Tab-separated table of C-alpha atoms in Angstrom:
chain	number	residue	atom	x	y	z
I	4	MET	CA	36.242	-62.029	23.531
I	5	SER	CA	38.994	-60.140	25.051
I	6	ALA	CA	39.970	-56.691	24.207
I	7	ALA	CA	43.168	-58.733	22.548
I	8	HIS	CA	41.067	-60.399	20.217
I	9	SER	CA	38.603	-57.428	19.322
I	10	HIS	CA	40.852	-53.977	18.713
I	11	GLY	CA	41.292	-52.105	14.830
I	12	PRO	CA	38.501	-51.613	12.944
I	13	ALA	CA	36.587	-54.043	10.667
I	14	VAL	CA	37.987	-55.316	7.792
I	15	ALA	CA	36.676	-57.375	4.952
I	16	GLU	CA	38.047	-61.175	5.574
I	17	PRO	CA	40.146	-62.452	2.932
I	18	THR	CA	38.568	-65.390	0.910
I	19	SER	CA	41.960	-67.764	0.713
I	20	PHE	CA	44.419	-68.557	2.750
I	21	GLU	CA	47.449	-71.267	2.122
I	22	PHE	CA	50.818	-71.402	3.507
I	23	THR	CA	53.763	-70.258	1.835
I	24	ALA	CA	56.385	-72.617	0.486
I	25	GLU	CA	58.827	-71.856	3.003
I	26	ASN	CA	55.955	-71.994	6.032
I	27	ILE	CA	55.022	-75.529	4.805
I	28	GLU	CA	58.544	-76.657	5.709
I	29	LEU	CA	58.802	-75.093	9.132
I	30	ALA	CA	54.987	-76.466	9.576
I	31	LYS	CA	56.018	-80.095	8.829
I	32	ARG	CA	59.113	-79.714	10.945
I	33	ILE	CA	56.705	-78.704	13.976
I	34	ILE	CA	54.899	-81.379	13.699
I	35	ALA	CA	57.044	-83.866	13.143
I	36	LYS	CA	57.834	-83.057	16.914
I	37	TYR	CA	54.943	-84.695	18.142
I	38	PRO	CA	54.079	-88.598	18.457
I	39	GLU	CA	52.310	-90.253	15.424
I	40	GLY	CA	48.399	-89.543	15.082
I	41	ARG	CA	48.978	-86.715	17.561
I	42	GLN	CA	49.258	-84.037	15.145
I	43	GLN	CA	46.594	-81.813	16.435
I	44	SER	CA	48.718	-80.913	19.492
I	45	ALA	CA	50.392	-78.325	16.667
I	46	VAL	CA	47.483	-75.896	16.359
I	47	MET	CA	48.665	-73.297	18.813
I	48	PRO	CA	52.299	-73.279	16.771
I	49	LEU	CA	50.518	-73.316	13.381
I	50	LEU	CA	48.079	-71.034	14.440
I	51	ASP	CA	50.921	-68.499	15.553
I	52	LEU	CA	52.602	-69.432	12.027
I	53	ALA	CA	49.710	-68.578	10.089
I	54	GLN	CA	48.980	-65.058	12.709
I	55	ARG	CA	52.464	-64.054	11.113
I	56	GLN	CA	52.424	-64.893	7.763
I	57	CYS	CA	49.064	-62.715	7.964
I	58	GLY	CA	50.795	-59.584	9.351
I	59	GLY	CA	49.987	-59.895	13.173
I	60	TRP	CA	45.959	-61.349	13.145
I	61	LEU	CA	44.363	-64.227	11.937
I	62	PRO	CA	41.256	-64.099	9.473
I	63	LYS	CA	38.627	-66.981	9.701
I	64	VAL	CA	40.044	-68.378	6.579
I	65	ALA	CA	43.327	-69.034	8.197
I	66	ILE	CA	41.991	-70.825	11.042
I	67	ASP	CA	40.400	-72.707	8.818
I	68	TYR	CA	43.184	-73.827	6.572
I	69	VAL	CA	44.722	-74.963	10.101
I	70	ALA	CA	42.641	-76.725	11.081
I	71	HIS	CA	41.962	-78.914	7.765
I	72	TYR	CA	45.862	-78.594	7.534
I	73	LEU	CA	46.076	-80.878	10.439
I	74	ASP	CA	42.732	-82.923	10.020
I	75	MET	CA	40.660	-81.394	12.459
I	76	ALA	CA	37.176	-79.899	12.817
I	77	PRO	CA	37.348	-76.210	12.128
I	78	ILE	CA	35.175	-75.289	15.381
I	79	ARG	CA	38.182	-76.919	17.218
I	80	ALA	CA	40.901	-74.596	16.065
I	81	LEU	CA	38.772	-71.771	16.552
I	82	GLU	CA	38.018	-72.532	20.008
I	83	VAL	CA	41.918	-72.418	20.289
I	84	ALA	CA	42.287	-69.085	18.721
I	85	SER	CA	39.413	-67.523	20.398
I	86	PHE	CA	40.428	-68.813	24.069
I	87	TYR	CA	44.033	-67.779	23.840
I	88	THR	CA	44.977	-63.806	24.142
I	89	MET	CA	47.937	-64.100	22.203
I	90	TYR	CA	45.696	-65.074	18.746
I	91	ASN	CA	44.079	-61.585	17.203
I	92	LEU	CA	41.274	-62.051	15.417
I	93	LYS	CA	41.149	-58.571	14.082
I	94	PRO	CA	44.320	-56.906	12.487
I	95	VAL	CA	46.836	-55.022	14.601
I	96	GLY	CA	49.535	-51.989	14.000
I	97	LYS	CA	52.729	-52.861	12.906
I	98	HIS	CA	54.141	-52.175	16.092
I	99	PHE	CA	51.359	-54.433	18.713
I	100	VAL	CA	52.244	-52.425	22.046
I	101	GLN	CA	51.102	-54.896	24.929
I	102	VAL	CA	51.305	-53.259	28.230
I	103	CYS	CA	51.462	-55.126	31.238
I	104	THR	CA	48.941	-53.413	33.587
I	105	THR	CA	49.062	-56.319	36.537
I	106	THR	CA	49.682	-56.402	40.198
I	107	PRO	CA	53.677	-56.234	39.925
I	108	CYS	CA	53.782	-53.938	37.232
I	109	TRP	CA	50.910	-51.668	38.443
I	110	LEU	CA	52.918	-51.299	41.292
I	111	ARG	CA	55.947	-50.205	39.855
I	112	GLY	CA	54.233	-47.392	37.604
I	113	SER	CA	52.409	-49.457	34.966
I	114	ASP	CA	49.152	-46.634	34.717
I	115	GLU	CA	52.302	-44.079	33.550
I	116	VAL	CA	53.591	-46.150	31.181
I	117	LEU	CA	50.671	-46.783	29.435
I	118	HIS	CA	49.318	-42.849	29.578
I	119	ALA	CA	52.851	-42.384	27.825
I	120	CYS	CA	51.621	-44.854	24.917
I	121	GLU	CA	48.233	-43.140	24.647
I	122	LYS	CA	49.504	-39.697	24.667
I	123	LYS	CA	52.365	-39.879	22.031
I	124	LEU	CA	50.107	-42.217	19.861
I	125	GLY	CA	46.899	-40.539	20.366
I	126	ILE	CA	44.758	-43.408	21.291
I	127	LYS	CA	43.462	-45.216	23.835
I	128	ALA	CA	43.734	-49.120	24.525
I	129	GLY	CA	42.437	-51.174	22.509
I	130	GLN	CA	43.114	-48.902	19.478
I	131	THR	CA	44.942	-48.583	16.361
I	132	THR	CA	46.392	-45.863	15.103
I	133	PRO	CA	44.941	-44.294	11.780
I	134	ASP	CA	48.434	-44.959	9.452
I	135	GLY	CA	48.120	-48.508	11.063
I	136	GLN	CA	51.609	-48.468	12.627
I	137	PHE	CA	50.630	-49.091	16.063
I	138	THR	CA	47.909	-50.942	18.198
I	139	VAL	CA	47.890	-51.044	22.023
I	140	ILE	CA	46.429	-52.803	24.064
I	141	GLU	CA	46.500	-53.837	28.167
I	142	VAL	CA	47.411	-57.266	29.264
I	143	GLU	CA	47.721	-59.220	31.871
I	144	CYS	CA	51.195	-60.598	33.625
I	145	LEU	CA	53.837	-61.111	30.756
I	146	GLY	CA	56.529	-62.657	32.960
I	147	ALA	CA	58.995	-60.114	33.889
I	148	CYS	CA	57.498	-59.016	37.259
I	149	VAL	CA	60.991	-58.372	38.354
I	150	ASN	CA	61.650	-56.171	35.868
I	151	ALA	CA	58.844	-54.121	35.931
I	152	PRO	CA	57.047	-52.353	34.693
I	153	MET	CA	57.177	-53.397	31.033
I	154	MET	CA	55.752	-53.824	27.585
I	155	GLN	CA	56.042	-56.307	25.087
I	156	ILE	CA	55.822	-54.626	21.451
I	157	GLY	CA	56.090	-57.701	18.969
I	158	ASP	CA	58.337	-60.220	20.572
I	159	ASP	CA	60.423	-57.696	21.971
I	160	PHE	CA	60.211	-57.462	25.867
I	161	TYR	CA	61.006	-53.478	27.389
I	162	GLU	CA	62.032	-53.081	30.840
I	163	ASP	CA	62.372	-50.707	33.895
I	164	LEU	CA	60.503	-48.215	31.937
I	165	THR	CA	59.393	-45.096	32.739
I	166	ALA	CA	56.866	-42.516	30.889
I	167	GLU	CA	60.105	-40.897	29.192
I	168	THR	CA	61.750	-44.184	28.374
I	169	THR	CA	58.572	-45.450	27.018
I	170	GLU	CA	57.816	-42.467	24.622
I	171	LYS	CA	61.678	-42.477	23.814
I	172	ILE	CA	60.972	-46.236	22.238
I	173	LEU	CA	57.977	-45.658	20.539
I	174	ASP	CA	59.798	-42.229	18.882
I	175	ALA	CA	62.432	-45.088	17.504
I	176	LEU	CA	60.150	-47.445	16.358
I	177	ALA	CA	58.222	-44.896	14.416
I	178	ARG	CA	61.429	-43.361	12.757
I	179	GLY	CA	61.872	-47.441	11.548
I	180	GLU	CA	64.882	-47.485	14.402
I	181	LYS	CA	65.328	-50.856	16.839
I	182	PRO	CA	65.215	-50.055	20.208
I	183	ALA	CA	67.130	-51.757	22.772
I	184	THR	CA	65.162	-54.480	24.331
I	185	GLY	CA	65.045	-55.936	28.230
I	186	PRO	CA	65.835	-52.987	31.187
I	187	GLN	CA	66.110	-49.401	29.964
I	188	ASN	CA	67.441	-48.387	33.382
I	189	GLY	CA	70.728	-50.142	32.747
I	190	ARG	CA	70.034	-52.894	34.846
I	191	ILE	CA	72.113	-56.272	33.706
I	192	ARG	CA	69.048	-58.820	32.707
I	193	ALA	CA	66.590	-59.901	35.941
I	194	CYS	CA	69.941	-58.275	38.235
I	195	ALA	CA	68.998	-56.297	41.573
I	196	SER	CA	68.092	-53.239	41.195
I	197	GLY	CA	71.204	-52.198	43.526
I	198	GLY	CA	73.768	-54.346	41.514
I	199	PRO	CA	74.469	-58.159	41.849
I	200	THR	CA	74.516	-59.299	45.189
I	201	THR	CA	76.769	-62.803	44.207
I	202	LEU	CA	79.165	-63.122	41.364
I	203	ILE	CA	80.728	-60.237	42.917
I	204	GLU	CA	84.318	-60.888	40.973
I	205	SER	CA	82.653	-61.661	37.385
I	206	ALA	CA	80.258	-58.532	38.043
I	207	ILE	CA	83.154	-56.536	38.084
I	208	LYS	CA	84.811	-57.558	35.493
I	209	ALA	CA	81.554	-56.365	33.707
I	210	GLY	CA	82.164	-53.120	34.907
I	211	VAL	CA	79.172	-53.544	37.151
I	212	LYS	CA	78.840	-52.166	40.587
I	213	PRO	CA	77.552	-54.476	43.288
I	214	ALA	CA	74.900	-53.300	45.604
I	215	GLY	CA	75.784	-50.966	48.493
I	216	GLN	CA	79.093	-50.151	46.925
I	217	ALA	CA	79.356	-46.466	45.691
């Protein structure tokens, strides 16, 4: 079982689970995207839906519920939930901090980002703060290599990080604020670090200095 599955304190598993009325309607729309008789193909998005309803993790009763909802053996749904690291089989904090430490991020300083998280929150990777607000883990590539180093918190990406900007993001979340997502160094999306090298006229109109211009 990977670190993304095993963090968090041991808790008593709930004894029942069912989708809310709203999530039942959403589940029906998800299943309708697949061919007739292929509803089991919806297992991944339905597990994600159940995980969100459970506050970021998947208790066994929720996995079994999804399996029965899709008319599949419970072990098949458990195989999916235990294989993909996007599913958490233990509770996580309100703010689920995933720090990418794969090679592109590591070369750009992901160690400093991870250490900043551990220092600010007083926990190590794989742990949850005592107040249940933050969980921090290391993860493999999250697909934002051009804006390395980066971390994902919940559904949001925070990119072009330093130890200082990492701490500022965590402080903002602790205060109940919503920090700006994306690059934290002024970069425009995945633009070259020195500024745009194409579509120069559009960049100038947007107030961005092209690469090589003072």
